[in-house]
Short mmCIF file of C-alpha atoms in Angstrom, two decimals:
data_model
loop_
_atom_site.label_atom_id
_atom_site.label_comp_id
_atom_site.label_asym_id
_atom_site.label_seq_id
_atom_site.Cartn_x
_atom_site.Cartn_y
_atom_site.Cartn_z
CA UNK A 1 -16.84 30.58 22.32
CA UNK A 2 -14.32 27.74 21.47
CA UNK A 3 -15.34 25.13 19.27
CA UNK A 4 -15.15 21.97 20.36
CA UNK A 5 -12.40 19.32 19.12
CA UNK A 6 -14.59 15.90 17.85
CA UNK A 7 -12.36 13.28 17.54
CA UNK A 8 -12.37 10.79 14.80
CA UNK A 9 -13.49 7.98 16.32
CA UNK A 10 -14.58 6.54 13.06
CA UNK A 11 -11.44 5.81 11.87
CA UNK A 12 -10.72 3.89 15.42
CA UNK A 13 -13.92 1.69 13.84
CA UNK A 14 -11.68 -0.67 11.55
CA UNK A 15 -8.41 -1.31 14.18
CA UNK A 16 -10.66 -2.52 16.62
CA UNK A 17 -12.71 -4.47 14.47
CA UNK A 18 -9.15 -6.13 13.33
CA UNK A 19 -7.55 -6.64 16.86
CA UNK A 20 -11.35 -8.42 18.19
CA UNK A 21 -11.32 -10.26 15.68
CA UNK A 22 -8.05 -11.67 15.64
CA UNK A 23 -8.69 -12.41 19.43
CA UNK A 24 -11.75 -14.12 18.78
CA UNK A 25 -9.93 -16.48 16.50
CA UNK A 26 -7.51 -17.38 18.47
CA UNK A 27 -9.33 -18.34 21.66
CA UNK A 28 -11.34 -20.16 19.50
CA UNK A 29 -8.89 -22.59 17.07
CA UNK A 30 -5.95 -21.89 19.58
CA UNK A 31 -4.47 -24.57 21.58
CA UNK A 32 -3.39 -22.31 24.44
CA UNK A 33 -5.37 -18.93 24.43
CA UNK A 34 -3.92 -17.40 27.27
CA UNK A 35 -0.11 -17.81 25.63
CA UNK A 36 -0.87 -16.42 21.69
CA UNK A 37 -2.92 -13.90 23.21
CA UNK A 38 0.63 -13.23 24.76
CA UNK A 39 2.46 -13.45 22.47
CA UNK A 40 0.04 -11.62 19.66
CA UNK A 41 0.37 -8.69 21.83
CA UNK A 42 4.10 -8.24 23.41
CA UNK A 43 5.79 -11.07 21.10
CA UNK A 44 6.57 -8.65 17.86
CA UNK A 45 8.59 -5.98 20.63
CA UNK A 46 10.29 -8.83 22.38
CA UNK A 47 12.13 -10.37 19.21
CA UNK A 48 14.58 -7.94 17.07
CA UNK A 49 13.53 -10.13 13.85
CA UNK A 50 10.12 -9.29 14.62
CA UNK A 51 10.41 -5.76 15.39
CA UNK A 52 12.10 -5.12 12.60
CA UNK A 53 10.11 -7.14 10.17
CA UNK A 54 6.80 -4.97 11.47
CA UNK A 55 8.99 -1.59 10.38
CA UNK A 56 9.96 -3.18 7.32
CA UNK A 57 6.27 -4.36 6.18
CA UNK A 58 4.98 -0.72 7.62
CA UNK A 59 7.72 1.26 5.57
CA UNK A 60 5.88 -0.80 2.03
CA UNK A 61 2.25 -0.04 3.85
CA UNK A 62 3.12 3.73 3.89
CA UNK A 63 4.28 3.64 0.82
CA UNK A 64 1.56 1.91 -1.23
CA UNK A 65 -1.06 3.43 1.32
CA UNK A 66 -0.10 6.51 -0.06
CA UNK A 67 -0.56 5.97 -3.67
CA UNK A 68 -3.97 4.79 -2.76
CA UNK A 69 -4.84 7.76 -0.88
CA UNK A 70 -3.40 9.89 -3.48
CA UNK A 71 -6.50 8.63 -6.01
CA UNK A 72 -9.04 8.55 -3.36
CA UNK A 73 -8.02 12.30 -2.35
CA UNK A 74 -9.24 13.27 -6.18
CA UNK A 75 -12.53 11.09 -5.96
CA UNK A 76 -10.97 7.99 -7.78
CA UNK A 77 -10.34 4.68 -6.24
CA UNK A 78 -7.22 2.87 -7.10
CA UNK A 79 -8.28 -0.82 -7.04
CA UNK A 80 -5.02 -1.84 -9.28
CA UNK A 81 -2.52 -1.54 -6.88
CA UNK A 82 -1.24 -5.17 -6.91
CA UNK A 83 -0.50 -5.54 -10.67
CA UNK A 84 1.05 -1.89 -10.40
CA UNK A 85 3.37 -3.85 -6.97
CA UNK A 86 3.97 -6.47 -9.24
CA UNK A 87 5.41 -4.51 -12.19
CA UNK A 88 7.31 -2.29 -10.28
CA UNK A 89 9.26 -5.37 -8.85
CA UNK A 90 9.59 -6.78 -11.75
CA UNK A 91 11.13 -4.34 -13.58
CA UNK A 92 13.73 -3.65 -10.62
CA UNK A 93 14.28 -7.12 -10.05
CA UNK A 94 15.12 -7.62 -13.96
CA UNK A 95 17.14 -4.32 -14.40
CA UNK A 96 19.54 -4.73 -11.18
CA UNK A 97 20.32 -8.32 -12.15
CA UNK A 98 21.77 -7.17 -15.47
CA UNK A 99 25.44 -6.46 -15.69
CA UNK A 100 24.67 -3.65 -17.16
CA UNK A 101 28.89 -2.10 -17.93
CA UNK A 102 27.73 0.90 -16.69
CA UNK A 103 27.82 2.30 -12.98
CA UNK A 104 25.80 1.07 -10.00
CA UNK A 105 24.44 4.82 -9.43
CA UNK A 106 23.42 5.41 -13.12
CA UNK A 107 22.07 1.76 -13.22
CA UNK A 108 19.84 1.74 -9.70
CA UNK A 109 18.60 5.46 -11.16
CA UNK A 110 17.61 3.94 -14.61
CA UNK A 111 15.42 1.03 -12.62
CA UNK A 112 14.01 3.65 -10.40
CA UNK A 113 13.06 5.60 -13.62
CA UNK A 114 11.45 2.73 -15.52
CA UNK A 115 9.35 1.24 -12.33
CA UNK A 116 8.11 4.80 -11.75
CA UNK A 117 7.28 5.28 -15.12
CA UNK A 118 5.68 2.08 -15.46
CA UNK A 119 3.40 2.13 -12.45
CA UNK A 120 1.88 5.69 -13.60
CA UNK A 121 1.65 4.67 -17.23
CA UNK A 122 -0.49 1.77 -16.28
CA UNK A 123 -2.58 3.87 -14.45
CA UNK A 124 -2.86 6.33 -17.12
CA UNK A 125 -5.01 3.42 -18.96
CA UNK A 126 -7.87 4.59 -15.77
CA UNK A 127 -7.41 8.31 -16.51
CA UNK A 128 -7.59 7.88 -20.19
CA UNK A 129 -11.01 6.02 -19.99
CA UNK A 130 -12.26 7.84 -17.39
CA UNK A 131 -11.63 10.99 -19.10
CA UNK A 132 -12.73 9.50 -23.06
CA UNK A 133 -15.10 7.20 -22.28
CA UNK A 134 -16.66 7.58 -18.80
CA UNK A 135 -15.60 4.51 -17.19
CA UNK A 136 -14.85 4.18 -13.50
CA UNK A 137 -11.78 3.87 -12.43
CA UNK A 138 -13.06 1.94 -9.58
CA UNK A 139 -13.56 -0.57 -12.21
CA UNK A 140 -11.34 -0.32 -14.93
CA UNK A 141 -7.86 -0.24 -12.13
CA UNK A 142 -8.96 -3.80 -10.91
CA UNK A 143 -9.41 -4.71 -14.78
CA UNK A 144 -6.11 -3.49 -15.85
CA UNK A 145 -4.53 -5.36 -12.94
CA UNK A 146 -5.76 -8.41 -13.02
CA UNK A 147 -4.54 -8.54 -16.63
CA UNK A 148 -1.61 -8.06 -15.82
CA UNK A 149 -0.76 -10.15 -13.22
CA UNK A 150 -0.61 -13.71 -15.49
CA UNK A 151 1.46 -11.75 -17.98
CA UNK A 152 4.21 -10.73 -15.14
CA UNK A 153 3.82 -14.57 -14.09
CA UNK A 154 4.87 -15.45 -17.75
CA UNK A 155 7.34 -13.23 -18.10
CA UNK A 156 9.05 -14.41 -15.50
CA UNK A 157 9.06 -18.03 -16.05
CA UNK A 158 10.10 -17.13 -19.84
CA UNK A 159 13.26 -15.20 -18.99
CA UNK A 160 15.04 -17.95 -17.04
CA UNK A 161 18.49 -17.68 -17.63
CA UNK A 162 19.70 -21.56 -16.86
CA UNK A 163 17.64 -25.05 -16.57
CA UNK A 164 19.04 -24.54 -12.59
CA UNK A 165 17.20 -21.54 -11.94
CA UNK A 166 14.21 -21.48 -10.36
CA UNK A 167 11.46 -20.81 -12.73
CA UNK A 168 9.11 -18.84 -9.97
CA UNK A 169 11.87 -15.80 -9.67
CA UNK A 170 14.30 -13.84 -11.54
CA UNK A 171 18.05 -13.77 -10.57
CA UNK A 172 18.56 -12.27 -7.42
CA UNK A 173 19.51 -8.32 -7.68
CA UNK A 174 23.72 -7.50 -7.54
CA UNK A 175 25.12 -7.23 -4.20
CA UNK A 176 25.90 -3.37 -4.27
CA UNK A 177 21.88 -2.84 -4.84
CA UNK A 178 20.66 -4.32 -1.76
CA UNK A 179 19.28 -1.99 1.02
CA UNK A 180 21.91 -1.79 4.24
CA UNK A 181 19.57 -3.65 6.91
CA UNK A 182 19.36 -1.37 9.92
CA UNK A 183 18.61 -4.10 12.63
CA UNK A 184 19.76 -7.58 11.67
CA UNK A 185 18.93 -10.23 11.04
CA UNK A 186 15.50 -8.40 10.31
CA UNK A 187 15.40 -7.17 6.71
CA UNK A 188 14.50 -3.26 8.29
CA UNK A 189 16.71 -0.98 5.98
CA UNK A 190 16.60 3.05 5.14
CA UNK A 191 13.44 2.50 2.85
CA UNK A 192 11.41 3.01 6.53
CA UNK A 193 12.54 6.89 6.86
CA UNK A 194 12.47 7.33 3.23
CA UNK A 195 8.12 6.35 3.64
CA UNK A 196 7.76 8.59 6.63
CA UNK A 197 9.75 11.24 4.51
CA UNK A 198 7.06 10.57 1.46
CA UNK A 199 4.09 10.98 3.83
CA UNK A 200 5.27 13.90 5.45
CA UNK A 201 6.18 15.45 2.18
CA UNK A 202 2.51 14.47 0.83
CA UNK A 203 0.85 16.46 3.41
CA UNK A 204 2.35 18.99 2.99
CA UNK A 205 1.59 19.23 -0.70
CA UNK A 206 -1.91 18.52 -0.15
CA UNK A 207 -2.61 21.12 2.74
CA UNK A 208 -0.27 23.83 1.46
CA UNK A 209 0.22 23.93 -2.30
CA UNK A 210 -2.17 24.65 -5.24
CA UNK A 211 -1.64 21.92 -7.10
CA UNK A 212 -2.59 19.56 -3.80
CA UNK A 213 -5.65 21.69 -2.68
CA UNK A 214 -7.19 21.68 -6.26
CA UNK A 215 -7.25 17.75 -6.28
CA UNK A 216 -8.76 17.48 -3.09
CA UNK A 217 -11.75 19.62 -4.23
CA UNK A 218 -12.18 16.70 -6.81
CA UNK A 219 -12.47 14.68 -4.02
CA UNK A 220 -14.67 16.73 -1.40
CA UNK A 221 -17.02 18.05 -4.23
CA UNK A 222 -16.77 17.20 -7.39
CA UNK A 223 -19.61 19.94 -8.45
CA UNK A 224 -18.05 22.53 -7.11
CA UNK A 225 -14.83 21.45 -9.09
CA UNK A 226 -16.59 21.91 -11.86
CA UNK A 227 -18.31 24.61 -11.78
CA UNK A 228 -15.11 26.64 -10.21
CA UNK A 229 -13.39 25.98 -13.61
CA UNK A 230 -10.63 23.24 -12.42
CA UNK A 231 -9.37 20.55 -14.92
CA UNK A 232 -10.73 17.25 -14.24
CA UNK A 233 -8.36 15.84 -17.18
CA UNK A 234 -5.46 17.37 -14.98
CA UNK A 235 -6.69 15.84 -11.16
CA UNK A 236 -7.17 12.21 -13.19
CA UNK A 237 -3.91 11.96 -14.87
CA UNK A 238 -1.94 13.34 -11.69
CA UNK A 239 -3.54 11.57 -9.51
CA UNK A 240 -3.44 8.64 -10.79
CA UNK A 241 -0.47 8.51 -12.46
CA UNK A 242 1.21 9.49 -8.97
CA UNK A 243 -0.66 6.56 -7.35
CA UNK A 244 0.65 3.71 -9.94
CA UNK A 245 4.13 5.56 -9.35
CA UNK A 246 4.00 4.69 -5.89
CA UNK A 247 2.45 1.24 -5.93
CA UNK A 248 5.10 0.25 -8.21
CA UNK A 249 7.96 2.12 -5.98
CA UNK A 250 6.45 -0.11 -3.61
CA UNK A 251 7.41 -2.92 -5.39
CA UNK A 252 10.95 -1.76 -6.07
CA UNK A 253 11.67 -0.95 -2.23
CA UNK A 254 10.40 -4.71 -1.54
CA UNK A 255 12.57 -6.16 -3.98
CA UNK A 256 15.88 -4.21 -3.00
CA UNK A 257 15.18 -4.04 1.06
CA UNK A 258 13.47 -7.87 1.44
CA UNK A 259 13.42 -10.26 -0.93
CA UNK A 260 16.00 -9.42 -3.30
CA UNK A 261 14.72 -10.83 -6.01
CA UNK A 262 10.98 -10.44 -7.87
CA UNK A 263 9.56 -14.08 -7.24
CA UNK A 264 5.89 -15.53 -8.19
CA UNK A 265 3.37 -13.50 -5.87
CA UNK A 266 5.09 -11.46 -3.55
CA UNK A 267 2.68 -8.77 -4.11
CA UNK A 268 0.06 -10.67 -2.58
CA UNK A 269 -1.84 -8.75 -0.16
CA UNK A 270 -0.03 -5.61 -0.63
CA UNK A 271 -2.62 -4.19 -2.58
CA UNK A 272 -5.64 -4.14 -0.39
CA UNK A 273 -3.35 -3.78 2.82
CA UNK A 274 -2.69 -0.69 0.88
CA UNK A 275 -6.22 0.22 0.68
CA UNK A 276 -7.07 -0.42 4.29
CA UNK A 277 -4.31 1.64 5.65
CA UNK A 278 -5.25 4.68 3.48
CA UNK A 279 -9.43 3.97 4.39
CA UNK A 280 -8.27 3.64 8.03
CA UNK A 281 -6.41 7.40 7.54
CA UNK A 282 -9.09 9.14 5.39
CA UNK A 283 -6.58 9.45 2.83
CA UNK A 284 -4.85 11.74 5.40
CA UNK A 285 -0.65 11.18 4.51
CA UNK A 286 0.46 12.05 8.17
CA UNK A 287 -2.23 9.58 9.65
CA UNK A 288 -0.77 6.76 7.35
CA UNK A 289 2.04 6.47 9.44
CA UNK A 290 0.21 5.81 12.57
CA UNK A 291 -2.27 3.88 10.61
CA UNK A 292 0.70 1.40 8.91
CA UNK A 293 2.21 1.20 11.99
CA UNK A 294 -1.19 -0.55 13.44
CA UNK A 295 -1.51 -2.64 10.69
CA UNK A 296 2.02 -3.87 10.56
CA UNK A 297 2.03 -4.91 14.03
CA UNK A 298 -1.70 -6.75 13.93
CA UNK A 299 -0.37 -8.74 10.83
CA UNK A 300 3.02 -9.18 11.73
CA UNK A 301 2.29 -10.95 15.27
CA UNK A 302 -1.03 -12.56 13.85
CA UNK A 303 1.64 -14.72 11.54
CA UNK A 304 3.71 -15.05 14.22
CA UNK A 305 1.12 -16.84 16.61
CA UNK A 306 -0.44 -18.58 13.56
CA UNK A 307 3.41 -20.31 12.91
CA UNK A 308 4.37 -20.76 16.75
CA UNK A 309 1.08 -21.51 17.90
CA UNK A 310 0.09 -24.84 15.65
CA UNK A 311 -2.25 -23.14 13.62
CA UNK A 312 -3.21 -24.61 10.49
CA UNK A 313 -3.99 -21.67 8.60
CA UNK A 314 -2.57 -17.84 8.38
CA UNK A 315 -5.34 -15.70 10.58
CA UNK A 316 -3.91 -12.40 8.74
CA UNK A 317 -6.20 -13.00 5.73
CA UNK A 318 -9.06 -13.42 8.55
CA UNK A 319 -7.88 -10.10 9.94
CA UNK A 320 -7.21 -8.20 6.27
CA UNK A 321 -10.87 -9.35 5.39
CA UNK A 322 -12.17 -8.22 8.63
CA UNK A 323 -10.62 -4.75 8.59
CA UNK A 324 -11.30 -4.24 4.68
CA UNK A 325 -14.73 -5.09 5.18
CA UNK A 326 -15.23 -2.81 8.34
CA UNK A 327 -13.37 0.47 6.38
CA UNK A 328 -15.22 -0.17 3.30
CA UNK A 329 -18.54 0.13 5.17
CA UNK A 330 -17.27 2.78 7.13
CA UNK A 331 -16.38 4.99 3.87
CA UNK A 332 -19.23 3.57 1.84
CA UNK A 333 -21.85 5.29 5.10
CA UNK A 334 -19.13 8.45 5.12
CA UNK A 335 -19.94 9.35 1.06
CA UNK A 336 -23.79 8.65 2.04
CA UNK A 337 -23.87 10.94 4.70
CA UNK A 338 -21.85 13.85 2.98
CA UNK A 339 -24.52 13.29 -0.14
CA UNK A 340 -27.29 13.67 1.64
CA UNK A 341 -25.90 16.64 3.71
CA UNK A 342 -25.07 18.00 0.22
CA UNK A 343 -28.55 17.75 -0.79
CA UNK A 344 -30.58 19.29 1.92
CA UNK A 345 -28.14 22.25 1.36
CA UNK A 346 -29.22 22.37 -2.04
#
């Protein structure tokens, strides 16, 4: 007898929850309906800036997405990822503005080392009070962000090099470290393949290596994980660690593909867009790219009709909210479910 395929239609939940309610907003604050509901859905493929901008934002939405489904793959939940986005752009901004005397190569790899390093070692903090003290990392991740985030502000506005420069940004990166844009004048560059790469890579890892299966038991059942001998000290570091490594990558490919410089609150949003795309996969790497791909688009042409349109406000925060809200609920009923199945086993 074959078994028959059931298709996720869960995770189909949160997109449409997004796209009706991003209609719903604009037929009702919308001047002309029947043109932004045009334009929301064929405007973004019709413009090269456009186009390009959605692969941009989607190539830092894979990327991010898949440090938070790293965590939530080994049963944490990696609530820090805009802090860890903010440090990682700060450090590359502030390294590749130096002249440094040394070569480009050996310079970009020493910025790549240090965000990398930075993002995991912040996340460490999680795993070390997780493992030492109990705390969740639900909890503590948000804690250590938000901390962190006045202290970036501050260090910015403190290492101003001239009474000319603007006090919200650091210098602007050197010339030979920007990212080659691949469809101008859209800021689209070779940090798009190199996310698809990382999400192809990652699911592989998970599904066919030791190492990857062992945290996902961590994540699927905990008990088990425990009982079968496996390291929980092990799945919290690496798995957490990875996941601040990738925020702040995230932060580094933003800063040398699209704004060339670290500036006060570019981060914002990435974060929980982060989240959303990695809720809206199940954590599954090759679904992120499908998943970011949605996402980009809804936001990108949301902003578009909200600046063409005579909005007065930006209806992607309506959308985010919507769509965080909806995939929260959605995993929130998934981990009730799979508890209660647990227990009726038992």
């Amino acid at each position: 007898m074959q078994k028959k395929i059931k298709l996720p239609m869960h995770r189909l939940i949160a997109p449409v929850i997004g796209t009706l309610a991003c209609i719903l907003v604009i037929c009702i604050f919308g001047n002309d309906a029947g043109q932004s509901l045009s334009l929301l859905f064929t405007g973004t493929f019709t413009s090269p800036y456009y186009f390009g901008s959605m692969l941009n934002s989607a190539s830092l939405l894979m990327t991010a997405g898949l440090g938070a489904s790293v965590a939530i793959k080994s049963g944490n939940m990696n609530l820090g990822g805009e802090g860890q986005v903010y440090l990682g752009g700060f450090l590359a901004g502030l390294i590749l503005s130096q002249d440094m005397k040394i070569p480009a190569p050996i310079q970009f790899m020493l910025a790549l080392f240090a965000v990398t390093l930075s993002g995991a070692l912040m996340a460490s903090i999680s795993a070390f009070l997780k493992e030492f003290r109990g705390a969740e990392v639900l909890l503590t991740t948000f804690l250590v962000s938000s901390a962190s985030l006045p202290l970036i502000d501050a260090a910015i506005t403190g290492l101003k090099g001239s009474g000319s420069q603007n006090l919200l940004a650091l210098p602007y990166i050197k010339d030979c470290f920007k990212f080659h844009q691949m469809l101008p004048p859209s800021p689209l560059n070779g940090g798009f393949i190199a996310a698809i790469a990382f999400c192809i890579a990652a699911g592989f890892i998970f599904s066919r290596t030791s190492a990857g299966r062992k945290m996902t038991v961590w994540g699927k059942a905990p008990l088990f994980a425990t009982y079968s001998g496996l390291s929980s000290k092990a799945a919290s570091y690496m798995s957490l660690c990875t996941s601040g490594a990738l925020h702040s990558l995230t932060g580094m490919l933003a800063v040398c593909g699209t704004y060339f410089t670290c500036h006060n609150g570019f981060y914002s949003g990435m974060g929980w867009n982060a989240l959303n795309v990695a809720l809206m996969a199940s954590s599954n790497p090759f679904a992120l790219i499908p998943s970011s791909l949605f996402l980009s688009w809804l936001y990108t042409s949301a902003k578009r009709v909200s600046l063409t349109q005579g909005f007065g406000f930006d209806i992607s925060g309506i959308i985010q909210g919507c769509i965080l809200f909806s995939v929260a609920i959605n995993f929130a009923a998934g981990k009730i479910r799979n508890a209660k199945s647990s227990g009726r086993k038992s």
